[in-house]
Amino acid sequence: MIGHPDGRGVAASERPAIAVIGGGIIGLAIGWRLAAAGCRVDVFDAGRAGQGATRAAAGMLAADAEAEPGEQALLPLNRLSRSLWPAFAAELEAASGLTVDLRWDGTVQIALSADDTARLRHHHAFARSLGLEQHWLTGAEALRREPHLRPGLGGALFSPGDGQVDNRKVAAALVVALRRAGGRLHEDRAVEEVVVERGRATGVRVAGTLHRADRVVLAAGAWSRRIPGIPPEALPPVRPVKGQMLALRMDPAAPLLRGVVWTPTAYLVPRADGRLIVGATVEERGFDDRLTAGGVYALLDGVWRALPGVEDLPIDEMWTGLRPGSRDDAPVLGPCPVDGLVLATGHHRNGILLAPVTADAVAGFVLTGDLDAAARPFTLDRFRECAA
Ligand code: GLY
């Protein structure tokens, strides 16, 4: 407990000071929650807020469609956070005055070949074993939902509970909400060092100046191990996992897709303004964030095989992002061996989806010293237990 959780009537100098490293969706959402709770919040970003993995993402809230064998432990957290999104979005829109385009159209995963159909049926059995709500669609039923898909589909799997949000709009809204709640955002301000004194994080050094803080939150995504000053035992096992993406421009009055579609090799996310986001490669290339011919070719081939009408669409944008992948693809949340240093990183493919639950759990931990039960399986400890 660091006191004054609501901050009202408390002199600024007495309010808990929080330094957040990283102005992506995770750092901004935590900063907003803590500023709204009365803390003195400073969010530091090495570049512009929301311009890293947050900007690169597609904004899918696809807890069911993205459920993968080996990630069962993550599923309850993903589903909990998905259930928090409606209230989170409403609160954020009210706090910022900006919209974030939250939509619940579900996800359709399609099979193009006989092999794809067998794989998708296997995935359906796996999803059913987890109690997920997914419905098998015949090719004809899938085409009724999405008439521009290639005829002759082997079948499709529909996850009605999934949705999407415009991640770039979320970032813009969080910046406004953070500031309106009294938080300060420092852009182009790389943290040069987390200052640790007698085993406790006491602040961050930025542009040669020490900013003292009662708590330091590490939310630097793929860069989380690159912040100097953090002792090795407190470093989360997070690495960059590159994704190449592109966007095509559809006619918003006659879009080729209504909802999110996963082809066997790409996902397609239509926005209300006519952008069709196509993602994404998954590559282990360190911090190399260049677009490649092979990556872009794979995306274009993936979308064209499923949606031949894209052939004439203009390319609107191409980009890359670096997902913060952890050793088990799940986030790293809460305490670490350095007192006062709180982790909120490693969200890998689920940073947008997991923002609401991460913000609540990490802000709650900072304010009370208790980590919510839903987040407890995701502390740094789990890696130490594996190694032991
Ligand atoms: N969640 C989608 C991606 O990571 O590409």
Short mmCIF file of C-alpha atoms and ligand atoms in Angstrom, two decimals:
data_model
loop_
_atom_site.label_atom_id
_atom_site.label_comp_id
_atom_site.label_asym_id
_atom_site.label_seq_id
_atom_site.Cartn_x
_atom_site.Cartn_y
_atom_site.Cartn_z
CA MET A 1 0.00 0.00 0.00
CA ILE A 2 1.49 3.34 -0.94
CA GLY A 3 -1.32 5.47 0.43
CA HIS A 4 -3.87 7.98 -0.78
CA PRO A 5 -5.45 5.73 -3.38
CA ASP A 6 -7.98 8.36 -4.36
CA GLY A 7 -5.64 11.30 -4.07
CA ARG A 8 -8.40 13.78 -3.25
CA GLY A 9 -7.51 16.58 -0.88
CA VAL A 10 -3.89 15.46 -0.72
CA ALA A 11 -1.04 17.86 -1.46
CA ALA A 12 0.77 17.02 -4.69
CA SER A 13 4.04 16.45 -2.85
CA GLU A 14 2.35 13.80 -0.66
CA ARG A 15 0.79 11.87 -3.51
CA PRO A 16 2.57 8.70 -4.58
CA ALA A 17 4.91 9.36 -7.50
CA ILE A 18 4.91 6.79 -10.26
CA ALA A 19 7.34 6.64 -13.18
CA VAL A 20 6.13 4.55 -16.10
CA ILE A 21 8.72 3.46 -18.67
CA GLY A 22 6.98 3.11 -22.02
CA GLY A 23 4.14 5.07 -23.61
CA GLY A 24 2.50 2.22 -25.47
CA ILE A 25 -1.03 1.06 -24.77
CA ILE A 26 0.10 -0.78 -21.61
CA GLY A 27 2.09 2.09 -20.07
CA LEU A 28 -0.53 4.68 -21.03
CA ALA A 29 -3.42 2.63 -19.66
CA ILE A 30 -1.62 1.98 -16.37
CA GLY A 31 -0.60 5.64 -16.16
CA TRP A 32 -4.18 6.76 -16.81
CA ARG A 33 -5.57 4.45 -14.12
CA LEU A 34 -2.98 5.62 -11.57
CA ALA A 35 -3.36 9.31 -12.40
CA ALA A 36 -7.15 8.94 -12.08
CA ALA A 37 -6.55 7.33 -8.67
CA GLY A 38 -4.65 10.41 -7.53
CA CYS A 39 -1.02 9.43 -8.12
CA ARG A 40 1.58 11.77 -9.63
CA VAL A 41 2.28 9.93 -12.86
CA ASP A 42 5.12 10.52 -15.33
CA VAL A 43 5.15 8.35 -18.45
CA PHE A 44 8.42 8.32 -20.38
CA ASP A 45 8.71 7.16 -23.97
CA ALA A 46 11.92 6.95 -25.99
CA GLY A 47 9.95 8.06 -29.07
CA ARG A 48 6.35 9.15 -29.58
CA ALA A 49 3.64 7.62 -27.43
CA GLY A 50 1.72 4.76 -29.01
CA GLN A 51 4.02 4.53 -32.02
CA GLY A 52 5.62 1.13 -31.32
CA ALA A 53 3.81 -2.21 -31.17
CA THR A 54 0.62 -0.34 -30.22
CA ARG A 55 0.50 1.39 -33.60
CA ALA A 56 1.59 -1.71 -35.47
CA ALA A 57 -1.16 -3.94 -34.06
CA ALA A 58 -4.42 -4.83 -35.78
CA GLY A 59 -6.58 -4.35 -32.69
CA MET A 60 -8.17 -7.80 -32.72
CA LEU A 61 -9.88 -8.81 -29.49
CA ALA A 62 -9.75 -12.43 -30.57
CA ALA A 63 -9.43 -14.37 -27.34
CA ASP A 64 -11.25 -17.35 -28.85
CA ALA A 65 -9.88 -17.43 -32.40
CA GLU A 66 -6.29 -16.90 -31.19
CA ALA A 67 -6.50 -19.61 -28.49
CA GLU A 68 -3.61 -21.94 -29.23
CA PRO A 69 -2.49 -25.31 -27.89
CA GLY A 70 0.16 -24.69 -25.22
CA GLU A 71 -1.37 -21.34 -24.24
CA GLN A 72 -4.27 -22.68 -22.16
CA ALA A 73 -3.01 -20.87 -19.05
CA LEU A 74 -3.35 -17.55 -20.87
CA LEU A 75 -6.89 -18.11 -22.07
CA PRO A 76 -8.73 -17.06 -18.86
CA LEU A 77 -6.74 -13.80 -18.75
CA ASN A 78 -7.44 -13.13 -22.43
CA ARG A 79 -11.15 -13.83 -21.99
CA LEU A 80 -11.37 -11.75 -18.82
CA SER A 81 -9.73 -8.80 -20.55
CA ARG A 82 -12.01 -9.16 -23.56
CA SER A 83 -14.98 -8.96 -21.18
CA LEU A 84 -13.53 -5.75 -19.70
CA TRP A 85 -13.20 -4.03 -23.07
CA PRO A 86 -16.75 -2.61 -23.35
CA ALA A 87 -16.51 -0.76 -20.02
CA PHE A 88 -12.86 0.19 -20.62
CA ALA A 89 -13.69 1.65 -24.04
CA ALA A 90 -16.75 3.51 -22.74
CA GLU A 91 -14.76 4.99 -19.86
CA LEU A 92 -11.89 5.93 -22.15
CA GLU A 93 -14.19 7.56 -24.68
CA ALA A 94 -15.90 9.53 -21.90
CA ALA A 95 -12.56 10.56 -20.37
CA SER A 96 -10.99 11.61 -23.67
CA GLY A 97 -13.92 12.72 -25.79
CA LEU A 98 -12.54 10.49 -28.58
CA THR A 99 -13.97 7.34 -30.14
CA VAL A 100 -12.08 4.05 -30.35
CA ASP A 101 -14.37 2.11 -32.75
CA LEU A 102 -14.99 -0.97 -30.63
CA ARG A 103 -16.89 -3.60 -32.65
CA TRP A 104 -18.11 -7.11 -31.89
CA ASP A 105 -18.50 -8.81 -35.28
CA GLY A 106 -16.80 -12.06 -34.25
CA THR A 107 -13.95 -13.79 -36.07
CA VAL A 108 -14.28 -16.15 -39.05
CA GLN A 109 -11.40 -18.58 -39.63
CA ILE A 110 -11.59 -20.06 -43.10
CA ALA A 111 -10.24 -23.22 -44.76
CA LEU A 112 -9.22 -23.01 -48.41
CA SER A 113 -7.88 -26.53 -49.02
CA ALA A 114 -8.65 -30.02 -47.71
CA ASP A 115 -5.58 -29.78 -45.45
CA ASP A 116 -6.79 -26.45 -44.07
CA THR A 117 -10.19 -28.00 -43.37
CA ALA A 118 -8.61 -30.86 -41.42
CA ARG A 119 -6.49 -28.38 -39.43
CA LEU A 120 -9.49 -26.18 -38.70
CA ARG A 121 -11.59 -29.16 -37.56
CA HIS A 122 -8.73 -30.12 -35.24
CA HIS A 123 -8.68 -26.56 -33.91
CA HIS A 124 -12.45 -26.69 -33.41
CA ALA A 125 -12.10 -29.88 -31.32
CA PHE A 126 -9.39 -28.18 -29.25
CA ALA A 127 -11.59 -25.10 -28.75
CA ARG A 128 -14.56 -27.25 -27.75
CA SER A 129 -12.40 -29.08 -25.21
CA LEU A 130 -11.75 -25.66 -23.62
CA GLY A 131 -15.45 -24.77 -23.65
CA LEU A 132 -15.03 -21.94 -26.17
CA GLU A 133 -18.01 -20.78 -28.14
CA GLN A 134 -17.12 -21.54 -31.76
CA HIS A 135 -19.47 -22.66 -34.54
CA TRP A 136 -18.60 -24.65 -37.62
CA LEU A 137 -19.85 -23.05 -40.85
CA THR A 138 -20.08 -24.80 -44.19
CA GLY A 139 -18.38 -23.06 -47.10
CA ALA A 140 -21.78 -21.82 -48.26
CA GLU A 141 -22.63 -20.44 -44.81
CA ALA A 142 -19.28 -18.68 -44.62
CA LEU A 143 -19.94 -17.12 -48.03
CA ARG A 144 -23.32 -15.89 -46.86
CA ARG A 145 -21.54 -14.03 -44.04
CA GLU A 146 -18.75 -12.78 -46.27
CA PRO A 147 -19.85 -12.95 -49.93
CA HIS A 148 -16.52 -11.71 -51.36
CA LEU A 149 -14.52 -14.67 -50.04
CA ARG A 150 -13.26 -17.11 -52.67
CA PRO A 151 -15.99 -19.63 -53.59
CA GLY A 152 -15.39 -23.29 -52.71
CA LEU A 153 -14.24 -22.83 -49.12
CA GLY A 154 -13.74 -26.09 -47.21
CA GLY A 155 -15.55 -24.62 -44.20
CA ALA A 156 -15.04 -22.01 -41.52
CA LEU A 157 -15.03 -21.56 -37.79
CA PHE A 158 -16.97 -18.64 -36.34
CA SER A 159 -16.07 -17.18 -32.92
CA PRO A 160 -19.00 -14.85 -32.11
CA GLY A 161 -17.49 -13.46 -28.90
CA ASP A 162 -14.47 -11.85 -30.57
CA GLY A 163 -14.22 -8.22 -31.58
CA GLN A 164 -11.88 -5.49 -32.67
CA VAL A 165 -10.93 -1.97 -31.66
CA ASP A 166 -8.95 0.69 -33.52
CA ASN A 167 -5.68 0.45 -31.62
CA ARG A 168 -4.34 3.75 -33.00
CA LYS A 169 -7.45 5.55 -31.80
CA VAL A 170 -7.10 3.86 -28.41
CA ALA A 171 -3.56 5.20 -28.08
CA ALA A 172 -4.66 8.73 -29.01
CA ALA A 173 -7.53 8.54 -26.52
CA LEU A 174 -5.25 7.27 -23.75
CA VAL A 175 -2.84 10.17 -24.26
CA VAL A 176 -5.72 12.62 -23.77
CA ALA A 177 -7.23 10.69 -20.85
CA LEU A 178 -3.85 10.43 -19.12
CA ARG A 179 -3.26 14.16 -19.41
CA ARG A 180 -6.81 15.07 -18.36
CA ALA A 181 -6.34 12.92 -15.26
CA GLY A 182 -3.23 14.96 -14.43
CA GLY A 183 -0.60 12.52 -15.71
CA ARG A 184 2.44 13.84 -17.55
CA LEU A 185 3.70 12.33 -20.77
CA HIS A 186 7.35 12.83 -21.74
CA GLU A 187 7.96 11.91 -25.37
CA ASP A 188 11.39 11.51 -26.96
CA ARG A 189 12.67 10.94 -23.43
CA ALA A 190 14.49 7.64 -23.19
CA VAL A 191 15.01 6.35 -19.67
CA GLU A 192 18.79 6.21 -19.28
CA GLU A 193 18.70 4.24 -16.05
CA VAL A 194 16.37 2.77 -13.48
CA VAL A 195 17.92 3.96 -10.24
CA VAL A 196 18.15 1.16 -7.67
CA GLU A 197 19.34 2.01 -4.15
CA ARG A 198 19.76 -0.72 -1.53
CA GLY A 199 17.66 -3.15 -3.56
CA ARG A 200 14.83 -0.71 -4.18
CA ALA A 201 13.88 1.23 -7.32
CA THR A 202 13.79 4.88 -6.34
CA GLY A 203 13.36 6.57 -9.68
CA VAL A 204 14.56 6.90 -13.24
CA ARG A 205 17.27 9.00 -14.84
CA VAL A 206 16.18 10.85 -17.96
CA ALA A 207 18.32 13.37 -19.87
CA GLY A 208 20.74 13.29 -16.95
CA THR A 209 18.08 14.24 -14.41
CA LEU A 210 16.90 11.96 -11.62
CA HIS A 211 13.12 11.67 -11.35
CA ARG A 212 12.38 10.18 -7.94
CA ALA A 213 9.44 7.81 -7.78
CA ASP A 214 7.77 5.59 -5.19
CA ARG A 215 7.18 3.00 -7.89
CA VAL A 216 8.69 2.43 -11.33
CA VAL A 217 6.56 0.54 -13.83
CA LEU A 218 8.43 -1.20 -16.64
CA ALA A 219 6.14 -1.22 -19.70
CA ALA A 220 8.73 -0.87 -22.44
CA GLY A 221 7.50 -3.77 -24.59
CA ALA A 222 10.19 -5.42 -26.70
CA TRP A 223 12.74 -2.98 -25.27
CA SER A 224 12.13 -3.99 -21.65
CA ARG A 225 15.51 -5.72 -21.27
CA ARG A 226 17.34 -2.76 -22.76
CA ILE A 227 16.65 -0.29 -19.97
CA PRO A 228 19.91 0.17 -18.06
CA GLY A 229 20.09 -0.19 -14.29
CA ILE A 230 17.76 -3.15 -13.84
CA PRO A 231 19.62 -6.03 -12.13
CA PRO A 232 19.73 -9.23 -14.22
CA GLU A 233 17.46 -11.17 -11.83
CA ALA A 234 14.70 -8.59 -12.33
CA LEU A 235 14.87 -8.50 -16.14
CA PRO A 236 11.79 -10.06 -17.76
CA PRO A 237 12.58 -12.67 -20.44
CA VAL A 238 11.19 -10.58 -23.29
CA ARG A 239 12.44 -10.42 -26.86
CA PRO A 240 11.27 -8.70 -30.06
CA VAL A 241 9.08 -10.79 -32.40
CA LYS A 242 8.77 -8.99 -35.71
CA GLY A 243 5.49 -8.63 -37.57
CA GLN A 244 5.11 -7.16 -41.06
CA MET A 245 1.71 -5.71 -41.91
CA LEU A 246 -0.02 -3.75 -44.63
CA ALA A 247 -3.31 -1.99 -45.23
CA LEU A 248 -5.37 -1.90 -48.41
CA ARG A 249 -7.96 0.78 -49.11
CA MET A 250 -11.51 -0.49 -49.75
CA ASP A 251 -14.53 1.58 -50.70
CA PRO A 252 -16.16 2.16 -47.27
CA ALA A 253 -19.58 2.15 -48.95
CA ALA A 254 -18.94 -1.28 -50.49
CA PRO A 255 -16.34 -3.06 -48.33
CA LEU A 256 -15.12 -6.51 -49.34
CA LEU A 257 -15.37 -7.75 -45.75
CA ARG A 258 -17.72 -7.09 -42.81
CA GLY A 259 -15.78 -8.68 -40.00
CA VAL A 260 -12.38 -10.09 -39.10
CA VAL A 261 -11.32 -13.09 -41.20
CA TRP A 262 -8.38 -15.40 -40.63
CA THR A 263 -7.12 -17.16 -43.74
CA PRO A 264 -4.68 -20.04 -43.30
CA THR A 265 -1.76 -17.61 -43.69
CA ALA A 266 -3.02 -14.10 -42.87
CA TYR A 267 -5.62 -12.23 -40.89
CA LEU A 268 -7.80 -9.51 -42.42
CA VAL A 269 -9.25 -6.73 -40.29
CA PRO A 270 -11.68 -4.33 -41.97
CA ARG A 271 -12.05 -0.88 -40.44
CA ALA A 272 -15.14 1.30 -40.68
CA ASP A 273 -13.25 3.84 -42.83
CA GLY A 274 -12.50 1.25 -45.53
CA ARG A 275 -8.98 0.29 -44.50
CA LEU A 276 -8.37 -3.44 -44.71
CA ILE A 277 -5.52 -4.40 -42.41
CA VAL A 278 -3.60 -7.52 -43.40
CA GLY A 279 -1.24 -9.20 -40.97
CA ALA A 280 1.14 -10.50 -40.01
CA THR A 281 4.44 -12.25 -40.26
CA VAL A 282 5.94 -13.72 -37.09
CA GLU A 283 9.73 -13.48 -37.28
CA GLU A 284 12.68 -13.82 -34.94
CA ARG A 285 14.95 -11.06 -36.30
CA GLY A 286 16.03 -9.23 -33.19
CA PHE A 287 15.46 -5.49 -33.51
CA ASP A 288 15.57 -5.54 -37.33
CA ASP A 289 12.29 -3.85 -38.22
CA ARG A 290 12.66 -3.58 -42.00
CA LEU A 291 9.94 -4.55 -44.44
CA THR A 292 11.05 -7.34 -46.77
CA ALA A 293 9.87 -8.47 -50.20
CA GLY A 294 9.20 -11.95 -48.84
CA GLY A 295 7.14 -10.67 -45.94
CA VAL A 296 5.00 -8.35 -48.04
CA TYR A 297 4.62 -11.04 -50.73
CA ALA A 298 3.39 -13.56 -48.14
CA LEU A 299 0.76 -11.11 -46.88
CA LEU A 300 -0.47 -10.18 -50.37
CA ASP A 301 -0.58 -13.84 -51.40
CA GLY A 302 -2.46 -14.71 -48.19
CA VAL A 303 -5.13 -12.08 -48.67
CA TRP A 304 -5.50 -12.66 -52.44
CA ARG A 305 -6.03 -16.41 -52.06
CA ALA A 306 -8.97 -15.75 -49.76
CA LEU A 307 -10.36 -12.52 -51.16
CA PRO A 308 -9.57 -12.25 -54.88
CA GLY A 309 -11.32 -8.87 -55.16
CA VAL A 310 -8.39 -7.21 -53.41
CA GLU A 311 -6.40 -7.32 -56.63
CA ASP A 312 -7.51 -3.82 -57.64
CA LEU A 313 -7.32 -2.22 -54.21
CA PRO A 314 -4.67 0.42 -53.59
CA ILE A 315 -2.07 -0.25 -50.93
CA ASP A 316 -2.55 2.34 -48.22
CA GLU A 317 0.36 1.62 -45.93
CA MET A 318 2.98 -1.01 -45.06
CA TRP A 319 4.72 -1.26 -41.71
CA THR A 320 6.40 -3.47 -39.17
CA GLY A 321 6.16 -3.83 -35.42
CA LEU A 322 8.05 -5.64 -32.70
CA ARG A 323 5.86 -7.71 -30.38
CA PRO A 324 7.26 -8.18 -26.89
CA GLY A 325 7.38 -11.98 -26.81
CA SER A 326 8.09 -13.72 -23.52
CA ARG A 327 9.40 -17.25 -23.06
CA ASP A 328 5.88 -18.69 -22.76
CA ASP A 329 4.10 -16.05 -24.88
CA ALA A 330 2.24 -14.73 -21.81
CA PRO A 331 2.74 -11.32 -20.17
CA VAL A 332 5.00 -10.67 -17.20
CA LEU A 333 3.07 -8.72 -14.58
CA GLY A 334 3.60 -7.39 -11.08
CA PRO A 335 6.48 -7.67 -8.63
CA CYS A 336 10.08 -8.60 -9.28
CA PRO A 337 13.17 -9.04 -7.04
CA VAL A 338 13.70 -5.25 -6.97
CA ASP A 339 11.27 -3.61 -4.55
CA GLY A 340 9.38 -0.77 -6.11
CA LEU A 341 9.91 -2.03 -9.67
CA VAL A 342 6.70 -3.34 -11.21
CA LEU A 343 6.59 -5.29 -14.47
CA ALA A 344 3.98 -4.90 -17.21
CA THR A 345 5.47 -6.32 -20.37
CA GLY A 346 5.72 -9.44 -22.56
CA HIS A 347 2.21 -9.19 -24.03
CA HIS A 348 3.36 -10.70 -27.34
CA ARG A 349 0.36 -11.07 -29.70
CA ASN A 350 -2.16 -9.81 -27.13
CA GLY A 351 -1.14 -6.32 -26.05
CA ILE A 352 -4.33 -4.62 -27.20
CA LEU A 353 -6.58 -7.39 -25.90
CA LEU A 354 -4.84 -7.47 -22.51
CA ALA A 355 -4.66 -3.71 -21.90
CA PRO A 356 -7.75 -3.42 -19.65
CA VAL A 357 -6.89 -6.33 -17.36
CA THR A 358 -3.22 -5.30 -17.24
CA ALA A 359 -4.08 -1.71 -16.36
CA ASP A 360 -6.41 -2.79 -13.55
CA ALA A 361 -4.09 -5.45 -12.16
CA VAL A 362 -0.89 -3.41 -12.29
CA ALA A 363 -2.49 -0.18 -11.05
CA GLY A 364 -4.16 -2.19 -8.28
CA PHE A 365 -0.83 -3.75 -7.33
CA VAL A 366 0.87 -0.35 -7.24
CA LEU A 367 -1.88 1.09 -5.04
CA THR A 368 -2.48 -1.79 -2.64
CA GLY A 369 0.49 -4.15 -2.84
CA ASP A 370 -1.89 -6.98 -3.80
CA LEU A 371 -1.84 -8.51 -7.25
CA ASP A 372 -5.27 -9.50 -8.50
CA ALA A 373 -5.80 -13.28 -8.58
CA ALA A 374 -6.25 -13.26 -12.37
CA ALA A 375 -2.75 -11.82 -12.83
CA ARG A 376 -0.95 -13.93 -10.22
CA PRO A 377 -0.03 -16.78 -12.61
CA PHE A 378 1.85 -14.24 -14.72
CA THR A 379 4.52 -12.94 -12.37
CA LEU A 380 8.24 -13.20 -13.15
CA ASP A 381 8.47 -15.99 -10.54
CA ARG A 382 7.09 -18.55 -12.93
CA PHE A 383 10.31 -18.55 -14.96
CA ARG A 384 12.45 -19.05 -11.87
CA GLU A 385 10.28 -22.01 -10.84
CA CYS A 386 10.76 -23.51 -14.33
CA ALA A 387 14.54 -23.14 -14.06
CA ALA A 388 14.71 -24.67 -10.56
N1 GLY B 1 -2.37 -10.66 -32.57
C1 GLY B 1 -1.96 -10.55 -33.91
C2 GLY B 1 -0.51 -10.49 -34.12
O1 GLY B 1 0.26 -10.53 -33.20
O2 GLY B 1 -0.09 -10.42 -35.26
#
